[in-house]
Structures are given as C-alpha cells and as structure tokens.
PDB file of C-alpha atoms in Angstrom:
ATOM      1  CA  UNK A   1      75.603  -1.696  -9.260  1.00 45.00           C
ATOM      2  CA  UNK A   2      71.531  -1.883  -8.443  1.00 43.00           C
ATOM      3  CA  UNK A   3      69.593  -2.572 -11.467  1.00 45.00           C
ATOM      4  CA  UNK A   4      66.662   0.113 -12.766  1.00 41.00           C
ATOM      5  CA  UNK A   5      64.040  -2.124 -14.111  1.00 42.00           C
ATOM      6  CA  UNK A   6      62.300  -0.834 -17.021  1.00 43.00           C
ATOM      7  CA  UNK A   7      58.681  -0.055 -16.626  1.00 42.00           C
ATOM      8  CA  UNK A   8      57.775  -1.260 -20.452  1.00 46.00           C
ATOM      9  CA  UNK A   9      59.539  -4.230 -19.778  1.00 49.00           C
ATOM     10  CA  UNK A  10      57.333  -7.708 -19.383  1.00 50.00           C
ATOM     11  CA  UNK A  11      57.454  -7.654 -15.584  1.00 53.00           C
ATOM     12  CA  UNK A  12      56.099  -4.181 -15.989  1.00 54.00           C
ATOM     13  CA  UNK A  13      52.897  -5.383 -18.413  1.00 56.00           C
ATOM     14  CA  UNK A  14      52.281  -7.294 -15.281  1.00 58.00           C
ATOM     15  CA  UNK A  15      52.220  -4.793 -12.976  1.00 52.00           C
ATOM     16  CA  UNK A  16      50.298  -2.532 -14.950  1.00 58.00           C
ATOM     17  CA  UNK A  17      47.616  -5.582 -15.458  1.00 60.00           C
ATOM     18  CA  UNK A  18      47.711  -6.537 -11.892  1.00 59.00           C
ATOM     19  CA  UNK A  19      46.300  -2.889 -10.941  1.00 52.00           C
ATOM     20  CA  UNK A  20      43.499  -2.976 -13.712  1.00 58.00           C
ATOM     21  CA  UNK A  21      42.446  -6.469 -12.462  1.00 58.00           C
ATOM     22  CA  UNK A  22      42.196  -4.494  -8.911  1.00 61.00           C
ATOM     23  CA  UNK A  23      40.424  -1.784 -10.188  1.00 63.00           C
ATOM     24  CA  UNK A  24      37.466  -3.734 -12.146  1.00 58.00           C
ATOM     25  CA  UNK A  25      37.167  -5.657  -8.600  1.00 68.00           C
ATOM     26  CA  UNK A  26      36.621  -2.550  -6.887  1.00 63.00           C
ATOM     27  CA  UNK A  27      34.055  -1.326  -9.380  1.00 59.00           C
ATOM     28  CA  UNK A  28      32.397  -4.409  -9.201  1.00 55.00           C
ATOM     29  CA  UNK A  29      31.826  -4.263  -5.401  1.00 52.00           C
ATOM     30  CA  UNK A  30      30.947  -0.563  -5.589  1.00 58.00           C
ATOM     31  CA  UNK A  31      28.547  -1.580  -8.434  1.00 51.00           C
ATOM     32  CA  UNK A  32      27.308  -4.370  -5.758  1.00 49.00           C
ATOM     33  CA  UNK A  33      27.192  -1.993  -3.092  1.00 48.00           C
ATOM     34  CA  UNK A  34      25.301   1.013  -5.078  1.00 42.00           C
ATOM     35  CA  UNK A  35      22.578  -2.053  -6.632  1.00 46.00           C
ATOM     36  CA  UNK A  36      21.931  -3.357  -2.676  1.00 48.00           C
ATOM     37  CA  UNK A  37      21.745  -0.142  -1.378  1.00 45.00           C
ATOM     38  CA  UNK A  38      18.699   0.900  -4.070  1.00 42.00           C
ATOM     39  CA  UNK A  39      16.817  -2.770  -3.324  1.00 43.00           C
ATOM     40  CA  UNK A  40      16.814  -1.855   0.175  1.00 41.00           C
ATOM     41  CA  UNK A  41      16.174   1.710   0.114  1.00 43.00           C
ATOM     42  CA  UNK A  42      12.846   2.981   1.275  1.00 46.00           C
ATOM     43  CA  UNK A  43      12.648   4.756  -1.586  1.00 52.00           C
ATOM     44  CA  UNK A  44      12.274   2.021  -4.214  1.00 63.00           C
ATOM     45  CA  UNK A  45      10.118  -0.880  -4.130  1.00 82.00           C
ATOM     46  CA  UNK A  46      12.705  -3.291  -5.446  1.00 77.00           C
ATOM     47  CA  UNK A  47      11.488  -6.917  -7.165  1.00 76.00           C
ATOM     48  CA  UNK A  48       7.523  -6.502  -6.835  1.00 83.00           C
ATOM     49  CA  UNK A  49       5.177  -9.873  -7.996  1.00 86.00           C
ATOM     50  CA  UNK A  50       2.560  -7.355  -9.418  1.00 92.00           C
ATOM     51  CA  UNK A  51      -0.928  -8.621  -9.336  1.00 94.00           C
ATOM     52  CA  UNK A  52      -3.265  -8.628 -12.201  1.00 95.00           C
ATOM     53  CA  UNK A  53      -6.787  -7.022 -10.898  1.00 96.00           C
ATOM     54  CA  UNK A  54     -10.382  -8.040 -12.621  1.00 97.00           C
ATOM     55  CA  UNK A  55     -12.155  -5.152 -10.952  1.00 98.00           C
ATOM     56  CA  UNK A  56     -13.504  -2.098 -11.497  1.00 97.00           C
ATOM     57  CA  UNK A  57     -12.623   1.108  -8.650  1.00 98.00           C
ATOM     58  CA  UNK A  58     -14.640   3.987  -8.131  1.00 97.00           C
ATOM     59  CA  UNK A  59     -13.843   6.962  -5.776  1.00 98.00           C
ATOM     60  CA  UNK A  60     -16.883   8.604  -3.776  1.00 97.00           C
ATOM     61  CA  UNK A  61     -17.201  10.493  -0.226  1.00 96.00           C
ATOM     62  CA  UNK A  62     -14.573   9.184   1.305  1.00 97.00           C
ATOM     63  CA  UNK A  63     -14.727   5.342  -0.108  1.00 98.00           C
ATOM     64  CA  UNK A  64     -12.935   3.393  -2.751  1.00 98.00           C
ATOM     65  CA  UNK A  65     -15.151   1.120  -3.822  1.00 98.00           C
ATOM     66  CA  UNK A  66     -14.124  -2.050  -5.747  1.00 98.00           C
ATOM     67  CA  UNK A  67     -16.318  -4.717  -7.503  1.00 98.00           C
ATOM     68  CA  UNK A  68     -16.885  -6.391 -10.635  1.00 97.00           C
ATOM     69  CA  UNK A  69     -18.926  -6.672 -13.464  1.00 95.00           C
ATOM     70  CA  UNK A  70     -20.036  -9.984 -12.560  1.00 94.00           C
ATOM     71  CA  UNK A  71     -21.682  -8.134  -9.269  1.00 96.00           C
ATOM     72  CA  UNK A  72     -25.572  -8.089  -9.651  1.00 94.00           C
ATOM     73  CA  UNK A  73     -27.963  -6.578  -7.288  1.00 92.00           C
ATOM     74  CA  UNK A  74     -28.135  -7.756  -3.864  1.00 94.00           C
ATOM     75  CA  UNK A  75     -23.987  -8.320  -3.698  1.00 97.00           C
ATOM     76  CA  UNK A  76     -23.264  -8.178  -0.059  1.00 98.00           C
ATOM     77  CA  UNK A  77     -21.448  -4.920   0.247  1.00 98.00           C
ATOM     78  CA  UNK A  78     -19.133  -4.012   2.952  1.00 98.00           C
ATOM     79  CA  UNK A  79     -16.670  -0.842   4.787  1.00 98.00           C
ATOM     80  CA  UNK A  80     -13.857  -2.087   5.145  1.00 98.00           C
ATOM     81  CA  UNK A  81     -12.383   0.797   7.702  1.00 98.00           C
ATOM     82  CA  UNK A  82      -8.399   0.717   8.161  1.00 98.00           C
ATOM     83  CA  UNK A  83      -5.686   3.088   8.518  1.00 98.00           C
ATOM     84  CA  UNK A  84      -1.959   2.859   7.269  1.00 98.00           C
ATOM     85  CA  UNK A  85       0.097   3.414  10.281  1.00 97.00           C
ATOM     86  CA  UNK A  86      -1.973   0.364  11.725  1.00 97.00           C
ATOM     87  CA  UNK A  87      -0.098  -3.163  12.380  1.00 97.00           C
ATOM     88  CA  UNK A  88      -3.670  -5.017  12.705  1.00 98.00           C
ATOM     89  CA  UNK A  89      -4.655  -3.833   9.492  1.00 98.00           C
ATOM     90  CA  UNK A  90      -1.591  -5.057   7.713  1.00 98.00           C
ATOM     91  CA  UNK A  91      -2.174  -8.375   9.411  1.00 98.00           C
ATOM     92  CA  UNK A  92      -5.748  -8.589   8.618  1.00 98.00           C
ATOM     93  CA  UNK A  93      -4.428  -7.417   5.085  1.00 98.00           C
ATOM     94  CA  UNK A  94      -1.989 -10.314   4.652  1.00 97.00           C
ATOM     95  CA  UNK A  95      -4.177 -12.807   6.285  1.00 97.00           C
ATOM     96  CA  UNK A  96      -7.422 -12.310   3.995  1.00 98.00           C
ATOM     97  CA  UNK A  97      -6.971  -9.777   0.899  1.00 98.00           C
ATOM     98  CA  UNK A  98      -6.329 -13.110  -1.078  1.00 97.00           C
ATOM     99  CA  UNK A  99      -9.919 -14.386  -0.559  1.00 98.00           C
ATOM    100  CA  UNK A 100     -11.458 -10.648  -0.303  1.00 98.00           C
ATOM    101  CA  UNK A 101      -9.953 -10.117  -3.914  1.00 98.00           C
ATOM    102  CA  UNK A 102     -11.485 -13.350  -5.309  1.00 98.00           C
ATOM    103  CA  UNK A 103     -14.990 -12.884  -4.007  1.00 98.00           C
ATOM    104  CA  UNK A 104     -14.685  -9.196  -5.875  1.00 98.00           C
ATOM    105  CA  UNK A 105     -13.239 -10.439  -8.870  1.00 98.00           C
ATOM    106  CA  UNK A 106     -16.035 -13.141  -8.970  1.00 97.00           C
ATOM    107  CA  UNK A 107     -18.683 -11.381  -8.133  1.00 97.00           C
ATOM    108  CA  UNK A 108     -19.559 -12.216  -4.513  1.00 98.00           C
ATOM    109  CA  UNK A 109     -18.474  -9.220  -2.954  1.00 98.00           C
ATOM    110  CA  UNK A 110     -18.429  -5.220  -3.451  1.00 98.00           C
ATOM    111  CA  UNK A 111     -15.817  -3.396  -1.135  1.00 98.00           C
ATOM    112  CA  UNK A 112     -15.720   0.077   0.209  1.00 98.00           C
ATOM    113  CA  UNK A 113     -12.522   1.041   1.191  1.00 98.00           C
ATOM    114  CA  UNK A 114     -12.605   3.808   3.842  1.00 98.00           C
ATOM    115  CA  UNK A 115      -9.005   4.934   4.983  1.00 98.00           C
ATOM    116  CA  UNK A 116      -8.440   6.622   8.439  1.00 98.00           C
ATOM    117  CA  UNK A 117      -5.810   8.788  10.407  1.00 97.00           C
ATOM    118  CA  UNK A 118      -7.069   8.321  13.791  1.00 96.00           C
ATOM    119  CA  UNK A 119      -3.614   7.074  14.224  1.00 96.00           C
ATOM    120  CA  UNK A 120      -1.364   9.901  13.516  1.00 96.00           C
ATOM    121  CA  UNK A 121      -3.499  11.926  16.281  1.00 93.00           C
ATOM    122  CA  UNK A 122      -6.473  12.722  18.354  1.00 89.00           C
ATOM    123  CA  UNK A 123      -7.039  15.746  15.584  1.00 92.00           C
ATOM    124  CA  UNK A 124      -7.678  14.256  12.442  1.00 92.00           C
ATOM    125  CA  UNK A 125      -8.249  17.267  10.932  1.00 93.00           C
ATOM    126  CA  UNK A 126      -5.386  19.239  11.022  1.00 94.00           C
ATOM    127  CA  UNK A 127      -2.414  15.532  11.077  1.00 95.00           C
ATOM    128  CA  UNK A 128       0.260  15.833   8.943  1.00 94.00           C
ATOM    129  CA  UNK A 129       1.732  12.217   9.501  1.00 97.00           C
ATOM    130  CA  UNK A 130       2.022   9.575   7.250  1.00 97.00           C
ATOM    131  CA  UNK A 131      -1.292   7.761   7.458  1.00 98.00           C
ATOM    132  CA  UNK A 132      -2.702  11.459   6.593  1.00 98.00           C
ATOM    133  CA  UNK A 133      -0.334  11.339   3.755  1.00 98.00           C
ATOM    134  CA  UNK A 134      -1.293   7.922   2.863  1.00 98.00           C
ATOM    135  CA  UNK A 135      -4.968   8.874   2.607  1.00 98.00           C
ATOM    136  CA  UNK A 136      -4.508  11.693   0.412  1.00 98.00           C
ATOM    137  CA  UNK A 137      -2.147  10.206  -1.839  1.00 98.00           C
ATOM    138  CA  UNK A 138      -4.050   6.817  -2.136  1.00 98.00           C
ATOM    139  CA  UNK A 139      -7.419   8.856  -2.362  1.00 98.00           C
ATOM    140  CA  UNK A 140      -5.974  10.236  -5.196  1.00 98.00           C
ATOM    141  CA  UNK A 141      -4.895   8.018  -6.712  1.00 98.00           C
ATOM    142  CA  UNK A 142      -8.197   6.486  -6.750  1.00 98.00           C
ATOM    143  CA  UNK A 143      -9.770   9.313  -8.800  1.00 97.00           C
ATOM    144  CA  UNK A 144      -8.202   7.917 -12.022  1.00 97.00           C
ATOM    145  CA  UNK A 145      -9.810   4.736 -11.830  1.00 97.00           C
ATOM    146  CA  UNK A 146      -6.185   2.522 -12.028  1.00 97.00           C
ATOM    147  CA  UNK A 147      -7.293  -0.348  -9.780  1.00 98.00           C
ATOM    148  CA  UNK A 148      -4.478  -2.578 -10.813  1.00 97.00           C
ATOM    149  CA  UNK A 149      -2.155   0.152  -9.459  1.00 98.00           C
ATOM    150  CA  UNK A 150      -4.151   1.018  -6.836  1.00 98.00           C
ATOM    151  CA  UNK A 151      -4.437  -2.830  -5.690  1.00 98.00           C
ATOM    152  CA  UNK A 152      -0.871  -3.119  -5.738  1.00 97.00           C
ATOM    153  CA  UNK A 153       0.168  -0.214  -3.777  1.00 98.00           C
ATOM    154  CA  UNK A 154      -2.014  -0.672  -1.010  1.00 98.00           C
ATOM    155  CA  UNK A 155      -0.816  -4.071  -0.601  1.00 97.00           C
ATOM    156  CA  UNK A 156       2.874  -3.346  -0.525  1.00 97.00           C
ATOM    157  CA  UNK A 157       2.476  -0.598   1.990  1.00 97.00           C
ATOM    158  CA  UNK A 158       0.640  -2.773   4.183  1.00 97.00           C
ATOM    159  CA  UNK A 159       3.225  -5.758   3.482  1.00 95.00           C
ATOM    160  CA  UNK A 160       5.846  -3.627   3.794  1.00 96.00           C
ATOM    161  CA  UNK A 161       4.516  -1.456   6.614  1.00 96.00           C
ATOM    162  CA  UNK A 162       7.588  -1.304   9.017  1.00 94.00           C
ATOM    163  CA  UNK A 163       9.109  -0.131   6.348  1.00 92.00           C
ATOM    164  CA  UNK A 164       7.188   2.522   5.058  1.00 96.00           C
ATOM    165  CA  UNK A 165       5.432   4.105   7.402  1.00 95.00           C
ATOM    166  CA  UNK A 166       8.536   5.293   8.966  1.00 92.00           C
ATOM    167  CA  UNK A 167       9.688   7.207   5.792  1.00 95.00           C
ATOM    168  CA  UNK A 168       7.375   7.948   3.027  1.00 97.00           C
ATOM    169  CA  UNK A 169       6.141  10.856   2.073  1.00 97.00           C
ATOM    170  CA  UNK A 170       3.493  11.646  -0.308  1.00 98.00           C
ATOM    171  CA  UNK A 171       6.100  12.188  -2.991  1.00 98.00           C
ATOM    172  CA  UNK A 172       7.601   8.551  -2.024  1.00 97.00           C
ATOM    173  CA  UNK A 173       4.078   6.992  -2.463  1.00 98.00           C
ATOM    174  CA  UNK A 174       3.768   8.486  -5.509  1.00 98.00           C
ATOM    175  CA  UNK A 175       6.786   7.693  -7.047  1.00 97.00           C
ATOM    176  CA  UNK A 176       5.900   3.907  -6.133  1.00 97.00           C
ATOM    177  CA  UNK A 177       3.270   4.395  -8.091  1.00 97.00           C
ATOM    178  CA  UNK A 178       5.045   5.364 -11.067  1.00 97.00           C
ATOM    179  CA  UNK A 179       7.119   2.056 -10.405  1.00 96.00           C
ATOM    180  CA  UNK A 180       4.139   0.587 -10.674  1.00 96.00           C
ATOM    181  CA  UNK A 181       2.852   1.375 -13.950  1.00 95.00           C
ATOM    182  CA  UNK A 182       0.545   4.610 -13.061  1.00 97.00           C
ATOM    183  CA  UNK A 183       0.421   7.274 -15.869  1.00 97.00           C
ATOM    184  CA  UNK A 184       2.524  10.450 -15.630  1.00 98.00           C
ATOM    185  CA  UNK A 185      -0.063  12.650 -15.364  1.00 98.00           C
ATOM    186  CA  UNK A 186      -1.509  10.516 -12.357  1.00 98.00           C
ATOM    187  CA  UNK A 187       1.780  10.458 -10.584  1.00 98.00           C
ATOM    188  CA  UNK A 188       1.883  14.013 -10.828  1.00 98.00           C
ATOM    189  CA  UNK A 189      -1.835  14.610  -9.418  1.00 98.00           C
ATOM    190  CA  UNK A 190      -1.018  12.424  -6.438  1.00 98.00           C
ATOM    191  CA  UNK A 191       2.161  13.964  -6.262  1.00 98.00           C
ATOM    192  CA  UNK A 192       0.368  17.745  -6.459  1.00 98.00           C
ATOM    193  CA  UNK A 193      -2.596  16.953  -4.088  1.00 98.00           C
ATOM    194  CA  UNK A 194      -2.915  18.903  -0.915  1.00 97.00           C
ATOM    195  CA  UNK A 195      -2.464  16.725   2.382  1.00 97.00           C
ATOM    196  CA  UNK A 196      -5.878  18.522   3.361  1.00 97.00           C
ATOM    197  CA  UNK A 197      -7.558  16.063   1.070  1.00 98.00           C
ATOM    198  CA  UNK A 198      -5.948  13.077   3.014  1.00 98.00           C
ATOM    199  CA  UNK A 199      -7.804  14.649   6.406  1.00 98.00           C
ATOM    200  CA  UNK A 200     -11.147  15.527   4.480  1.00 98.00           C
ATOM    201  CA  UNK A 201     -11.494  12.502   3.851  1.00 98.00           C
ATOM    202  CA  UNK A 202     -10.325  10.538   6.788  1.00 98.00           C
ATOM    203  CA  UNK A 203     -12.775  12.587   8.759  1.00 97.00           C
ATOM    204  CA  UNK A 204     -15.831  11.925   6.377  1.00 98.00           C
ATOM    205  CA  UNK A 205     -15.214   7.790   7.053  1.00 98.00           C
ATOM    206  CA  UNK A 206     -14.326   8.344  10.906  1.00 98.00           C
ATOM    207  CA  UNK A 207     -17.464  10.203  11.157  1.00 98.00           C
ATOM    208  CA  UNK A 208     -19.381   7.340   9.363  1.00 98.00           C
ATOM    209  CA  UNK A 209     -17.878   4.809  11.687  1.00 98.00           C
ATOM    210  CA  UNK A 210     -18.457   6.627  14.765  1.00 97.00           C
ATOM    211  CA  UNK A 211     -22.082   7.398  13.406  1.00 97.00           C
ATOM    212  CA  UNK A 212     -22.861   4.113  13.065  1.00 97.00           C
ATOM    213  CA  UNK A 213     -20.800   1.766  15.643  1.00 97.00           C
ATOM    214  CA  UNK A 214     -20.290   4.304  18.244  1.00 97.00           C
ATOM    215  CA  UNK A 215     -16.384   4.119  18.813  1.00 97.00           C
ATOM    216  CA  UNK A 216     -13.750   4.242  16.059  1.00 97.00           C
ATOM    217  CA  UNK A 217     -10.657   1.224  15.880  1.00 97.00           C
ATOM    218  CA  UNK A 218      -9.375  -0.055  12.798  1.00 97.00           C
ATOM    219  CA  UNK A 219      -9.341  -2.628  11.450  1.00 98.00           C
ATOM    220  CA  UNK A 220     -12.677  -3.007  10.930  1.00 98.00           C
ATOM    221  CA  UNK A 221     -15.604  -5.070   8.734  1.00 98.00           C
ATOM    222  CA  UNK A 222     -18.938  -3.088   8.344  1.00 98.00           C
ATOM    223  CA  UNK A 223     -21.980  -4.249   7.155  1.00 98.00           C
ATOM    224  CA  UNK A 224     -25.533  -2.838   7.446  1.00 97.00           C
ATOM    225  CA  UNK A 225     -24.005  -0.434   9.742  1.00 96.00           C
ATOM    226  CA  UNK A 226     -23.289  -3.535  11.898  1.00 97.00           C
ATOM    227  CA  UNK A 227     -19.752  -5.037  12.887  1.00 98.00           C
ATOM    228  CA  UNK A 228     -18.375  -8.124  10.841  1.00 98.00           C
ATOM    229  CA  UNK A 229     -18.076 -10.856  13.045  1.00 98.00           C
ATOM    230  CA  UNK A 230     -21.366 -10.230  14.944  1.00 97.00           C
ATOM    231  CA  UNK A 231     -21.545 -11.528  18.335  1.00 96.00           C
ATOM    232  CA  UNK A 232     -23.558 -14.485  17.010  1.00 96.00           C
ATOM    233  CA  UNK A 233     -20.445 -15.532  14.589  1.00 97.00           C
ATOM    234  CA  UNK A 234     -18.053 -15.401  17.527  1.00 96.00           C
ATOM    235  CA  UNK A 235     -20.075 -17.761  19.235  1.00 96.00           C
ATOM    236  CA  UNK A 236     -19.325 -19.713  16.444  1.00 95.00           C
ATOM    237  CA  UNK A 237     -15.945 -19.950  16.936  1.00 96.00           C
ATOM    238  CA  UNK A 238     -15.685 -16.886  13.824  1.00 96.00           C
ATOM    239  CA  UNK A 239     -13.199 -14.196  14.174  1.00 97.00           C
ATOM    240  CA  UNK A 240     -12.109 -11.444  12.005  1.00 98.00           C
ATOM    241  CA  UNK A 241     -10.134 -13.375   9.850  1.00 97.00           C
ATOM    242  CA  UNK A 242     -13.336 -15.071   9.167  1.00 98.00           C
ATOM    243  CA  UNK A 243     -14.728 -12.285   7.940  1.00 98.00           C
ATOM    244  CA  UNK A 244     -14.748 -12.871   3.952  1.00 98.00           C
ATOM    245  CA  UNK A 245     -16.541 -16.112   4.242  1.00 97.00           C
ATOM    246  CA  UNK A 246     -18.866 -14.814   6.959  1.00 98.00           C
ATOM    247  CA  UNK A 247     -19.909 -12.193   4.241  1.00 98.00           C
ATOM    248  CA  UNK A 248     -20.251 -14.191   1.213  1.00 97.00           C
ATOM    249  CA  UNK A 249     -21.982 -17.306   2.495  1.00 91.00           C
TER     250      UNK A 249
END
C-alpha cells in the first residue's frame, strides 16, 4: 500500500523552507539586477566624487564666467570656446580642467566659458540636438549662480561623454543636476527653459569666435582675440594642453 506523506510533517517543514530559501535568492538577484541596471543607466549618474568649487560664476552674453575673489585687476582672462558633442573638448577637459580650476580658485586666472552647437549642424540656429540642449540647459543653469553644481556637471558630461551625448535630454541634464545638489526651483528652470535659448546663445559665442579668429573649431583657448598656443609657443614645443601654464606665466 503507497504511503501519503503528510505535508505538516518534518520532511514537509523542509520542503516548505527549501522554497523560501529559493525565493529570498531570487529576490536578491532581482534586487542585484534592478541596483546594476540604475548605476549604469544613462539616466542616473551613479557614485559621483563631487568637487568642492572656490569660485564665483556669473552668466553674461553668451559666457559663463568663473573666477575668484582672490582675482585683482590685470588677471589674464580667457574664452574658452567648446561644444558638448565634441571628443577634443572632453579630452582637453580631462587633460587640463585640474590646473585651469586651480589657477581660478587661486587667483591666476578668470574663465569665460562660451558653449557651441556647431556640431549638431551647419544651422545653429534652428538645432535641436543635444549639444543645443546642452547649451540651454547648462546656460541655465548658470543664471543661478551654483558654480559647485555647475562645475560638476560640466565635468561629468564631458567625462562621461560617450555616454551622454547619445541620450540626454534637457530633462536628463537637469535631473543630474538635482543629483547633484541644485535647488528645486533651479532644476525646474533648467528643466522649463526653451531649447531656443541653447541656440541664442551658441550663436552669440560662434559669432564672437568667427569675429575674431576667422573660422570656428572647438576646442579652443582665446585670448586678446588671439589663439592660445600662438605660433610662437608651438615653436616652443607648447601645445594646447599647454595652454593653462602658457596663460598664467
């Protein structure tokens, strides 16, 4: 005669614990899954070494200009012309924003950020793509005067440029500001403003640099209406990498 084993027996209690060991495994490895999928979404900016930023930022025609208070008259000043879609820019970004942000922060240097679109098409005026987008949500952002977000922000899109530039829109840049420590009421002005903005103001600094160099590229040093190296520094083995020290010395 078969046997019916009872399910409250002991060898039941096993069973039954068995399938809620199985279960906690497989919410752990959804759990896993769901926490990877959010560090490598676009979307999110993940585990971020944020910078702190001695500087003040100011927002006018076109340039973000950052300096310190320990600037005094006769601070060399430069343009600093570069657009977000652009690889060379992010290189030139990662090879000297560390010494560019200690000559600002100690008063050797004032910087005027001017942001192009060249990149997303021969019309500037009328691009929708993202380095449009990134110029009227970084422009912006600007406005409020947050240079430690500001700071930040530009350097992880230009880190993370690959990335980014392939998804983000406006919305995307400003919730990474959010993530970053911006106010409500800024992420919601960056969040509001009108991509026209982004090719206003591209136009006013690709006008400038065509005005005064006679072609347009990024990126680009500009002093005195003059390139950064100068033909003389190249001679001297100076290149654009150089171009911090070339400034300052």
């Amino acid at each position: 005669m078969s046997k019916v084993t009872d399910p409250n027996a002991k060898g039941g209690n096993g069973f039954i614990w068995g399938v809620g060991v199985l279960l906690v495994i497989i919410a752990v490895v959804i759990g896993y899954i769901v926490w990877n999928g959010k560090q490598s979404s676009p979307n999110t900016l993940g585990d971020v070494d944020v910078q702190d930023v001695n500087m003040s930022m100011e927002y006018n025609d076109g340039a973000i200009t950052l300096k310190s208070e320990s600037a005094k008259k006769g601070t060399p000043e430069v343009d600093l012309y570069e657009d977000f879609s652009c690889p060379h820019c992010a290189e030139l970004a990662q090879a000297t924003d560390g010494d560019m942000k200690k000559a600002i922060e100690d008063g050797k240097l004032i910087v005027h950020v001017r942001t192009l679109n060249f990149l997303d098409g021969k019309e500037i005026e009328t691009q929708e793509g993202y380095s449009t987008k990134a110029v009227a949500a970084m422009s912006e952002l600007s406005k409020s005067g947050d240079v430690k977000t500001y700071w930040n922000l530009r350097d992880y899109m230009l880190q993370n440029q690959q990335k980014v530039a392939t998804s983000w829109e406006i919305e995307d840049i400003a919730d990474a500001a959010k993530e970053l420590g911006a106010d409500d009421d800024v992420v919601k002005s960056m969040k509001d403003v009108d991509i026209k903005q982004g090719n206003k103001v591209a136009k006013i600094n690709y006008d400038k640099l065509d005005k005064e160099t006679g072609s347009v590229s990024s990126p680009r040093i500009v002093k005195d209406g003059k390139d950064v190296p100068s033909e003389k520094d190249k001679k001297a083995g100076k290149n654009l990498g150089d171009w911090v020290e070339i400034v300052t010395k």
